[in-house]
């Protein structure tokens, strides 16, 4: 038989607190308020401190409506005690701190007055007394000298509560009376107007590309989803359409913005609480239109993951600084909000956090608040935070069942650790929005007694294999917020035919005896990003040793040129009219291969140049030791940054890394000249 707690958790709470933000609550709240107001007038309840205007019931409605909106994703709001939940709502969850103080003060005042009223004649009533003797008793309870002063304070509390109630519940109705144009837009939508009718109205009101915009509106009106939605969604859509279309009036390409926003609308109509969110929050709708105007990538992200609309409620979206510390704090708060969560729930929370943070970084990027190098830094830090937490969850899962992996070495019994090594874009701290994670997994178990110490012991090799498979599963599995990342493990020793997780000793032997030049190139852009600190130090020792002393420098140039030629033939999309920023001659790929060749060539004599895993700082190190002229380094760095900035902008517009063939002409000539001098002399 289910316990009360189980019934509450499994049946009652999922019914009361919806999984997604439910801004339809405010529509219901307004309807309920209208019914109560009618009842107050009918029964003459203006003197009722509970049901009257600005009374206890309005405070309860404010708190409960915000609880219903956010309680599905925030367990700390699932609380029945109003004086407990109000401060939580003030913690960035719908109410300003001053509003919370106002409501708490009013609630405490009303409750003291309620207790006094009910104590006078021992009756369950909330009506102010009319009898002079009863009023005198209430004054005594409330510690007031006269009735007028008490009523003035009561009216002040009621007024402030009513204003806050209106601010929360009637925010979408606070605009001036609708214009004639808005009425005309509504009439056309309600009448299933033709494209010609739409075009005529839009042209009269000076919309650019009125014909294309009209076609987009009619296509949306006739979309299959329109036949699948109910009356509530239709009502919300009727409110949304004219307000949205009026925001397009001053846009340069309104039909493009319209297509992107309506692409979001198609995805949210079946969960029309999101349409209610846009109706209830005009500022969010304006932000949505602005983001869709500037970025196809962001529009696509919002359409795929409507939960991102919640991020747009935060007015700091365009202004708040994003740091590794703020990201960690955000994740910690999200996990705390959810309370106790199993591993799958933690990964769902992690996925929501990653998706929201990725979105915030992209917004900061396109709005110019983050320079290109900082964008990659933030994306890289985000991936590292995700890896750390996902590894912790996977480790906790396995050790709970099998115990800690142990081994006996020269210093006695020790716990074995695992290290996650990043290669490629993550290793080089140049992650982009759609980058895969190139990962290699190493453990330091050796000696004897290599098994876990739990009730169901496993050999350490099997334990670490299961651990890595679970971690990769966490990272790549589709949740309701999407997969965290795509993971590529092919850079491990022996590639696909090799073990998924390798011992440090085995990794070192492979680097000594079997690694190819292209693997040395990859090793240049590698670093430990998560896991055991001892494993990380051992990896870095092997990396330095390999890059200094294991590179076959007699065939290095031929190997690098051969690999670059092979990549260009397979991947270069340049043409007579287009330049491929990544693979074209004089582009990003040439700079990367040039840097890798020069670092590998000189690493034995100048070990400082292999300290950093990223191209910009490797270039700086080459200049510092005299392997490149300082002026050449500066120009290569500027070209590299310019290319990467352009690639980022194209990604945000959902476009391939191709530009007109006449763009970056000076940069490409310079890169080719340095390539010719260093690689073909």
XYZ file of C-alpha atoms in Angstrom:
681
model
C 0.000 0.000 0.000
C 1.391 3.383 -0.987
C 2.242 5.766 1.836
C 0.912 9.321 1.989
C 4.373 10.628 1.022
C 4.492 8.322 -2.014
C 1.004 9.395 -3.120
C 1.983 13.033 -2.747
C 5.210 12.589 -4.717
C 3.913 10.304 -7.482
C 0.338 11.503 -7.991
C -0.559 14.764 -6.298
C 2.569 16.851 -6.979
C 2.830 15.915 -10.715
C -0.826 16.945 -11.087
C -0.501 20.230 -9.179
C 2.961 21.238 -10.381
C 3.247 20.912 -14.144
C 6.546 19.828 -15.648
C 6.794 22.943 -17.823
C 6.324 26.585 -16.915
C 2.560 27.166 -16.836
C 1.789 30.839 -17.436
C -1.810 29.893 -18.186
C -2.162 30.083 -14.397
C -2.482 33.868 -14.692
C -5.460 33.605 -17.047
C -7.205 31.356 -14.519
C -6.176 33.689 -11.721
C -7.776 36.676 -13.458
C -10.982 34.695 -14.028
C -11.051 33.620 -10.377
C -10.364 37.170 -9.199
C -13.289 38.443 -11.286
C -15.596 35.859 -9.685
C -14.430 36.824 -6.199
C -14.839 40.542 -6.963
C -18.407 39.878 -8.116
C -19.074 37.907 -4.936
C -17.595 40.718 -2.812
C -19.935 43.231 -4.454
C -22.924 40.902 -4.203
C -22.405 40.077 -0.539
C -20.986 43.502 0.377
C -17.698 42.054 1.625
C -15.551 45.195 1.253
C -14.956 45.135 5.030
C -13.786 41.508 4.891
C -10.028 41.406 5.462
C -9.736 37.976 3.847
C -11.894 38.227 0.707
C -11.990 42.007 0.301
C -9.693 43.920 -2.072
C -6.017 43.670 -1.132
C -6.746 41.112 1.565
C -5.381 37.755 2.664
C -6.783 35.914 -0.353
C -4.907 38.139 -2.826
C -1.623 37.488 -1.010
C -2.336 33.762 -1.183
C -3.189 34.037 -4.884
C 0.082 35.827 -5.646
C 2.149 33.151 -3.914
C 0.165 30.187 -5.215
C 0.124 31.388 -8.818
C 3.910 31.731 -8.882
C 4.238 28.358 -7.149
C 2.102 26.757 -9.856
C 4.109 28.432 -12.628
C 7.518 27.324 -11.357
C 6.913 24.507 -8.897
C 7.242 21.813 -11.559
C 10.947 22.525 -11.954
C 11.682 23.916 -8.490
C 10.946 21.629 -5.554
C 11.697 24.342 -2.996
C 8.485 26.083 -4.076
C 6.344 23.032 -3.268
C 5.504 24.336 0.164
C 2.117 24.990 1.784
C 3.338 27.560 4.326
C 2.929 31.014 2.818
C 5.435 32.698 5.133
C 8.043 30.125 4.097
C 7.402 30.205 0.355
C 7.234 34.005 -0.068
C 10.961 34.548 0.716
C 11.807 31.730 -1.708
C 9.789 33.446 -4.436
C 11.880 36.544 -3.831
C 15.073 34.654 -4.613
C 14.951 35.377 -8.359
C 11.770 33.359 -8.822
C 9.116 35.919 -9.672
C 8.981 38.540 -6.909
C 11.247 41.449 -6.063
C 12.740 41.483 -2.566
C 10.776 44.651 -1.730
C 7.544 42.963 -2.861
C 8.224 40.013 -0.559
C 8.750 42.370 2.401
C 5.521 44.210 1.561
C 3.492 41.001 1.346
C 4.954 39.505 4.519
C 4.272 42.701 6.475
C 0.680 42.838 5.187
C 0.108 39.143 5.874
C 1.373 39.437 9.446
C -0.837 42.526 9.975
C -3.920 40.792 8.530
C -3.387 37.630 10.577
C -3.036 39.597 13.827
C -6.203 41.472 12.955
C -7.978 38.210 12.014
C -7.057 36.657 15.365
C -8.338 39.743 17.169
C -11.637 39.827 15.239
C -12.310 36.134 15.846
C -11.387 36.347 19.540
C -13.900 39.129 20.245
C -16.957 36.866 20.016
C -15.227 33.518 19.403
C -16.571 33.400 15.817
C -15.002 32.366 12.471
C -15.383 35.754 10.797
C -13.154 38.125 8.842
C -15.435 41.174 8.887
C -14.338 44.369 10.586
C -16.520 45.009 13.671
C -19.104 47.806 13.622
C -19.915 47.805 17.317
C -17.916 50.516 19.207
C -17.104 48.133 22.067
C -15.843 45.452 19.651
C -13.744 48.058 17.866
C -12.202 49.095 21.173
C -11.275 45.480 21.892
C -9.668 45.155 18.444
C -7.691 48.373 19.006
C -6.336 46.849 22.218
C -5.271 43.638 20.445
C -3.622 45.592 17.603
C -1.942 48.100 19.997
C -3.549 51.143 18.320
C -4.866 54.249 20.085
C -7.686 55.123 17.672
C -9.791 53.534 14.939
C -8.883 55.998 12.155
C -5.159 55.272 12.480
C -5.792 51.524 12.415
C -7.985 51.879 9.300
C -5.368 54.073 7.604
C -2.719 51.382 8.131
C -5.128 48.670 6.996
C -5.970 50.623 3.832
C -2.258 51.146 3.158
C -1.561 47.415 3.355
C -4.586 46.642 1.171
C -3.561 49.180 -1.456
C -0.004 47.829 -1.660
C -1.227 44.227 -1.895
C -3.753 45.159 -4.610
C -1.036 46.894 -6.625
C 1.234 43.848 -6.398
C -1.639 41.535 -7.290
C -2.391 43.631 -10.377
C 1.308 43.659 -11.281
C 1.497 39.860 -11.128
C -1.898 38.889 -12.505
C -2.709 41.703 -14.933
C 0.730 42.486 -16.365
C -0.380 41.674 -19.943
C -3.440 43.943 -19.664
C -1.566 47.075 -18.601
C -0.973 48.435 -22.119
C -3.044 51.326 -23.504
C -6.206 50.655 -25.426
C -5.544 48.618 -28.564
C -5.063 50.594 -31.771
C -7.286 50.368 -34.807
C -4.433 48.595 -36.587
C -4.289 45.920 -33.884
C -8.027 45.419 -34.240
C -7.597 45.053 -38.007
C -4.870 42.428 -37.531
C -7.109 40.525 -35.129
C -10.029 40.680 -37.540
C -7.951 39.288 -40.410
C -6.635 36.453 -38.249
C -10.119 35.553 -36.996
C -11.560 35.565 -40.532
C -8.917 33.216 -42.017
C -7.941 35.961 -44.477
C -6.198 35.285 -47.783
C -2.593 36.220 -48.535
C -3.862 39.088 -50.721
C -5.904 40.526 -47.841
C -2.949 40.291 -45.485
C -0.622 41.869 -48.042
C -3.006 44.799 -48.545
C -3.201 45.605 -44.828
C 0.546 45.206 -44.330
C 1.362 47.445 -47.309
C -0.985 50.129 -45.994
C 1.055 50.124 -42.785
C 4.473 50.306 -44.481
C 5.765 46.778 -43.825
C 8.795 45.757 -45.885
C 8.354 42.623 -48.034
C 4.609 42.645 -47.350
C 3.950 39.870 -49.877
C 6.469 37.462 -48.346
C 5.272 38.306 -44.843
C 1.650 37.710 -45.842
C 2.581 34.325 -47.311
C 4.312 33.349 -44.045
C 1.258 34.297 -41.970
C -1.136 32.321 -44.177
C 1.182 29.301 -44.211
C 1.244 29.341 -40.405
C -2.539 29.783 -40.220
C -2.976 26.693 -42.401
C -0.296 24.577 -40.704
C -1.414 21.072 -39.602
C -0.805 21.978 -35.954
C -3.722 24.430 -36.125
C -6.105 21.489 -36.477
C -4.596 19.729 -33.468
C -4.940 22.408 -30.797
C -7.819 23.079 -28.427
C -9.912 26.110 -27.569
C -7.476 27.416 -24.930
C -4.547 27.430 -27.345
C -6.663 29.147 -30.024
C -7.681 31.845 -27.568
C -4.066 32.448 -26.572
C -2.979 32.518 -30.215
C -5.633 35.145 -31.052
C -4.078 37.370 -28.392
C -0.517 36.637 -29.543
C -0.757 37.206 -33.317
C -1.586 40.950 -33.495
C 0.893 41.883 -30.751
C 3.641 39.891 -32.466
C 2.915 41.254 -35.953
C 3.015 44.838 -34.687
C 6.552 44.202 -33.407
C 7.614 43.389 -36.988
C 6.592 46.774 -38.383
C 10.030 48.406 -38.099
C 12.118 45.333 -38.978
C 14.259 45.305 -42.122
C 13.337 41.755 -43.126
C 10.083 41.074 -41.280
C 9.287 37.906 -43.241
C 12.542 36.262 -42.071
C 11.885 37.225 -38.447
C 8.281 36.093 -38.841
C 9.300 32.680 -40.182
C 11.701 32.154 -37.281
C 9.286 33.249 -34.545
C 6.412 31.273 -36.047
C 8.790 28.302 -36.223
C 8.974 28.605 -32.440
C 5.193 29.060 -32.239
C 4.548 25.821 -34.155
C 6.573 23.939 -31.553
C 4.885 25.490 -28.509
C 1.239 25.482 -29.599
C 0.598 22.004 -28.214
C 1.967 23.239 -24.880
C 0.222 26.575 -25.104
C 1.331 27.613 -21.620
C 4.386 28.930 -23.491
C 2.112 31.104 -25.649
C 0.581 32.335 -22.388
C 4.104 33.126 -21.162
C 4.654 35.377 -24.199
C 1.234 36.986 -23.770
C 1.853 37.609 -20.066
C 5.368 39.006 -20.582
C 5.598 41.543 -23.444
C 9.295 42.084 -22.691
C 9.958 38.380 -23.312
C 8.143 38.543 -26.655
C 10.251 41.548 -27.647
C 13.427 39.674 -26.664
C 12.293 36.649 -28.671
C 11.707 38.777 -31.783
C 15.093 40.461 -31.346
C 16.950 37.156 -30.922
C 15.197 35.589 -33.910
C 16.017 38.636 -36.031
C 19.708 38.334 -35.259
C 20.288 34.586 -35.120
C 18.817 31.579 -36.889
C 20.791 29.380 -34.475
C 19.111 30.913 -31.412
C 15.683 30.696 -33.060
C 16.287 27.011 -33.763
C 17.456 26.392 -30.192
C 14.328 28.001 -28.734
C 12.097 26.020 -31.106
C 13.811 22.752 -30.110
C 13.907 23.559 -26.397
C 11.041 25.885 -25.380
C 12.267 25.764 -21.768
C 14.739 28.430 -22.931
C 11.850 30.898 -22.906
C 12.188 30.797 -19.113
C 15.725 32.166 -19.464
C 14.300 35.134 -21.352
C 12.228 36.131 -18.322
C 15.463 37.281 -16.694
C 16.085 40.957 -17.587
C 19.813 40.337 -17.008
C 19.932 38.142 -20.127
C 21.812 40.845 -22.053
C 23.812 42.298 -19.194
C 24.843 39.677 -16.641
C 28.472 38.597 -16.823
C 29.017 34.882 -17.348
C 31.936 33.304 -15.489
C 32.962 29.793 -14.542
C 32.083 30.636 -10.931
C 28.598 31.896 -11.839
C 27.996 28.763 -13.933
C 28.965 26.477 -11.047
C 26.748 28.457 -8.685
C 23.818 28.201 -11.110
C 24.201 24.417 -11.386
C 24.473 24.091 -7.603
C 21.272 26.117 -7.126
C 19.390 24.053 -9.723
C 20.404 20.802 -8.027
C 19.480 22.189 -4.603
C 16.111 23.371 -5.905
C 15.244 19.891 -7.077
C 16.117 18.310 -3.730
C 17.038 14.622 -3.646
C 17.457 13.357 -7.204
C 18.579 10.037 -8.649
C 21.256 9.885 -11.336
C 18.846 10.176 -14.281
C 17.153 13.206 -12.704
C 20.543 14.809 -12.042
C 21.501 14.367 -15.698
C 18.169 15.932 -16.741
C 18.922 18.919 -14.483
C 22.467 19.032 -15.870
C 21.070 19.026 -19.408
C 18.672 21.888 -18.643
C 21.549 23.831 -17.071
C 23.839 23.201 -20.054
C 21.192 24.179 -22.598
C 20.291 27.367 -20.700
C 23.935 28.386 -20.218
C 24.786 27.691 -23.858
C 21.875 29.937 -24.796
C 23.043 32.734 -22.494
C 26.566 32.562 -23.920
C 25.210 32.762 -27.473
C 23.063 35.784 -26.559
C 26.100 37.510 -25.031
C 28.081 36.608 -28.162
C 25.687 38.022 -30.744
C 24.942 41.127 -28.652
C 28.660 41.960 -28.535
C 29.101 41.523 -24.778
C 31.686 38.736 -25.172
C 34.752 38.878 -27.453
C 35.464 35.757 -29.501
C 38.196 34.378 -27.232
C 35.951 34.773 -24.178
C 33.095 33.008 -25.977
C 35.295 29.944 -26.460
C 36.547 30.205 -22.885
C 32.978 30.172 -21.555
C 31.910 27.294 -23.826
C 35.007 25.356 -22.760
C 34.402 26.019 -19.053
C 30.783 24.951 -19.462
C 31.826 21.626 -20.997
C 34.328 21.057 -18.171
C 31.673 21.738 -15.505
C 29.307 19.305 -17.234
C 32.030 16.644 -17.483
C 32.960 17.025 -13.815
C 29.401 16.580 -12.627
C 28.492 13.774 -15.038
C 31.646 11.882 -14.005
C 30.792 12.382 -10.317
C 27.284 10.980 -10.900
C 28.600 7.972 -12.841
C 31.296 7.305 -10.203
C 28.739 7.480 -7.371
C 26.440 5.051 -9.215
C 29.119 2.401 -9.693
C 30.896 2.725 -6.351
C 27.570 2.471 -4.529
C 27.116 -0.935 -6.114
C 30.681 -2.249 -6.394
C 32.821 -0.176 -4.021
C 36.002 1.785 -4.753
C 38.552 0.463 -7.289
C 41.713 -0.460 -5.354
C 45.158 -1.828 -6.142
C 48.356 -2.688 -4.279
C 51.536 -0.980 -5.442
C 54.900 -0.080 -3.956
C 53.212 2.316 -1.492
C 50.606 -0.197 -0.315
C 46.878 -0.315 -1.033
C 45.579 2.700 -2.947
C 42.380 3.816 -4.628
C 42.674 3.918 -8.400
C 41.554 7.064 -10.207
C 40.369 7.963 -13.675
C 41.291 10.978 -15.766
C 39.334 12.502 -18.637
C 41.638 13.947 -21.294
C 40.255 16.363 -23.876
C 41.657 16.660 -27.388
C 40.655 18.879 -30.308
C 38.496 21.944 -29.715
C 37.888 21.227 -26.032
C 41.534 20.386 -25.434
C 42.603 23.538 -27.267
C 40.039 25.667 -25.399
C 38.393 26.665 -28.685
C 35.015 25.008 -28.291
C 32.171 26.268 -30.478
C 28.407 25.868 -30.194
C 28.170 22.583 -32.045
C 31.586 21.095 -31.313
C 31.929 17.424 -30.420
C 33.968 16.439 -27.383
C 37.084 14.454 -28.338
C 37.831 12.465 -25.180
C 40.374 9.886 -24.036
C 40.029 8.065 -20.694
C 43.002 6.951 -18.572
C 43.246 5.129 -15.226
C 46.199 4.522 -12.912
C 45.383 1.041 -11.613
C 48.461 -1.228 -11.621
C 50.263 -3.828 -9.507
C 48.272 -6.531 -7.716
C 44.800 -6.804 -6.182
C 43.191 -4.708 -8.905
C 39.518 -4.915 -7.968
C 36.782 -2.972 -6.214
C 36.230 -3.323 -2.477
C 32.411 -3.520 -2.354
C 29.897 -6.323 -1.849
C 29.892 -7.043 -5.598
C 33.568 -6.693 -6.531
C 34.702 -6.130 -10.115
C 38.132 -6.201 -11.702
C 39.264 -2.604 -12.066
C 39.487 -2.845 -15.852
C 35.824 -3.878 -15.960
C 34.865 -1.193 -13.425
C 36.503 1.582 -15.445
C 35.031 0.255 -18.687
C 31.533 0.400 -17.190
C 32.241 3.814 -15.694
C 33.251 5.307 -19.044
C 30.325 3.726 -20.888
C 27.963 5.168 -18.266
C 29.594 8.592 -18.545
C 29.345 8.567 -22.353
C 25.720 7.434 -22.011
C 24.987 10.395 -19.729
C 26.636 12.816 -22.159
C 25.031 11.542 -25.361
C 21.548 10.320 -24.388
C 18.623 12.449 -25.550
C 16.720 13.932 -22.610
C 13.779 16.313 -22.850
C 16.404 19.067 -22.998
C 18.418 17.298 -25.693
C 21.747 15.490 -25.502
C 24.538 17.196 -23.613
C 27.249 16.603 -26.231
C 28.323 14.328 -29.028
C 31.383 12.375 -27.874
C 34.195 11.069 -30.086
C 36.582 8.552 -28.486
C 38.511 7.576 -31.640
C 41.675 9.432 -30.598
C 42.411 6.830 -27.908
C 45.422 4.535 -28.487
C 44.738 2.205 -31.443
C 41.528 4.102 -32.249
C 38.289 2.130 -32.541
C 40.129 -1.163 -32.090
C 41.653 -0.029 -28.771
C 40.236 -0.216 -25.260
C 37.750 2.502 -24.311
C 39.739 3.282 -21.160
C 43.505 2.734 -21.024
C 45.972 2.487 -18.155
C 48.509 5.277 -17.803
C 51.264 2.709 -18.339
C 49.637 1.447 -21.540
C 49.157 5.011 -22.797
C 52.831 5.798 -22.190
C 53.990 2.648 -24.014
C 51.782 3.510 -26.974
C 53.197 7.043 -27.183
C 56.750 5.685 -27.029
C 56.384 2.969 -29.646
C 53.312 3.351 -31.836
C 52.046 6.937 -32.101
C 51.960 8.513 -35.562
C 52.798 12.122 -36.412
C 49.097 13.039 -36.654
C 48.688 11.702 -33.097
C 51.517 13.965 -31.956
C 49.694 16.860 -33.623
C 46.564 15.898 -31.719
C 48.532 15.560 -28.462
C 49.599 19.200 -28.811
C 45.953 20.205 -28.315
C 45.224 17.978 -25.330
C 44.876 18.410 -21.572
C 43.250 16.714 -18.594
C 39.849 18.290 -17.916
C 38.167 16.104 -15.272
C 38.825 13.297 -12.834
C 41.747 12.322 -10.641
C 44.527 14.898 -10.094
C 47.244 12.207 -9.929
C 46.205 10.830 -13.317
C 46.177 14.391 -14.706
C 49.772 14.991 -13.569
C 50.931 11.684 -15.032
C 49.256 12.468 -18.339
C 50.939 15.876 -18.552
C 54.342 14.282 -17.835
C 53.810 11.788 -20.676
C 52.575 14.544 -22.998
C 55.678 16.670 -22.435
C 58.026 13.681 -22.738
C 56.376 12.539 -25.968
C 56.300 15.947 -27.658
C 59.910 16.657 -26.768
C 61.553 13.310 -27.409
C 59.288 10.954 -29.405
C 58.542 13.078 -32.485
C 60.167 11.720 -35.678
C 61.500 15.066 -36.837
C 63.245 13.634 -39.899
C 59.847 12.914 -41.491
C 57.786 15.537 -39.640
C 57.437 18.015 -42.515
C 56.443 15.373 -45.058
C 53.877 13.889 -42.661
C 52.300 17.261 -41.840
C 52.113 18.335 -45.498
C 50.605 14.994 -46.491
C 47.928 15.222 -43.802
C 47.081 18.833 -44.685
C 46.784 17.986 -48.374
C 44.545 15.014 -47.577
C 42.235 17.125 -45.394
C 41.987 19.901 -47.954
C 41.058 17.507 -50.753
C 38.354 15.891 -48.612
C 36.906 18.920 -46.839
C 37.660 22.182 -48.688
C 34.409 23.667 -50.060
C 36.086 26.709 -51.640
C 35.129 27.654 -55.197
C 35.674 30.481 -57.666
C 33.193 32.603 -55.689
C 33.469 31.216 -52.143
C 36.237 30.835 -49.567
C 36.115 28.042 -46.973
C 37.230 29.688 -43.724
C 38.237 26.375 -42.171
C 39.836 24.426 -45.018
C 40.606 26.964 -47.760
C 44.182 28.003 -48.579
C 45.314 30.644 -46.104
C 42.465 29.831 -43.701
C 42.136 28.446 -40.193
C 43.387 24.970 -41.074
C 46.614 26.310 -42.565
C 47.346 28.391 -39.458
C 46.688 25.391 -37.200
C 48.937 23.045 -39.202
C 51.646 25.704 -39.453
C 51.635 26.161 -35.666
C 51.631 22.414 -35.025
C 54.571 21.857 -37.349
C 56.653 24.654 -35.826
C 55.904 23.565 -32.247
C 56.696 19.889 -32.913
C 59.845 20.850 -34.823
C 61.212 23.006 -31.990
C 59.750 21.411 -28.832
C 62.966 19.585 -27.907
C 65.025 22.786 -27.891
C 62.280 25.047 -26.516
C 60.030 23.079 -24.107
C 58.108 26.236 -23.133
C 56.263 26.216 -26.469
C 54.317 23.052 -25.598
C 53.027 24.400 -22.303
C 49.770 25.706 -23.777
C 47.271 23.606 -25.767
C 45.672 26.456 -27.772
C 46.814 28.030 -31.034
C 46.882 31.660 -29.905
C 49.210 31.041 -26.960
C 51.303 28.529 -28.900
C 51.867 31.264 -31.494
C 52.841 33.659 -28.719
C 55.286 31.104 -27.314
C 56.851 30.571 -30.764
C 57.430 34.321 -30.989
C 58.844 34.495 -27.463
C 61.590 31.941 -28.198
C 62.400 33.330 -31.661
C 60.909 30.590 -33.845
C 58.716 33.248 -35.496
C 59.100 37.004 -35.827
C 56.999 38.886 -33.286
C 55.278 40.914 -36.030
C 54.406 37.721 -37.906
C 52.979 36.225 -34.723
C 50.760 39.257 -34.156
C 49.401 39.167 -37.722
C 48.774 35.417 -37.585
C 46.954 35.799 -34.273
C 44.780 38.596 -35.661
C 43.952 36.582 -38.782
C 43.104 33.548 -36.657
C 40.791 35.594 -34.403
C 39.108 37.263 -37.393
C 38.436 33.900 -39.044
C 37.059 32.407 -35.839
C 34.838 35.422 -35.173
C 33.369 35.086 -38.655
C 32.796 31.339 -38.162
C 31.006 32.060 -34.880
C 28.750 34.607 -36.553
C 27.920 32.156 -39.327
C 27.119 29.423 -36.790
C 24.768 31.817 -34.978
C 23.033 32.375 -38.318
C 22.951 28.624 -38.999
C 25.210 29.030 -42.044
C 28.264 27.028 -43.269
C 31.782 28.501 -42.824
C 31.846 29.970 -46.340
C 32.339 33.628 -47.294
C 32.738 35.533 -50.538
C 36.022 34.766 -52.304
C 37.116 38.406 -52.027
C 36.811 38.500 -48.218
C 39.925 38.286 -46.001
C 42.152 38.699 -49.078
C 45.028 40.330 -47.129
C 44.893 37.763 -44.322
C 44.891 34.836 -46.743
C 47.831 36.225 -48.725
C 49.818 36.699 -45.546
C 49.073 33.205 -44.199
C 50.012 31.646 -47.549
C 53.270 33.621 -47.584
C 54.236 32.392 -44.105
C 53.211 28.848 -45.105
C 55.409 29.054 -48.196
C 58.352 30.367 -46.181
C 58.157 27.871 -43.302
C 56.747 24.746 -44.959
C 57.972 24.831 -48.558
C 61.452 26.349 -48.349
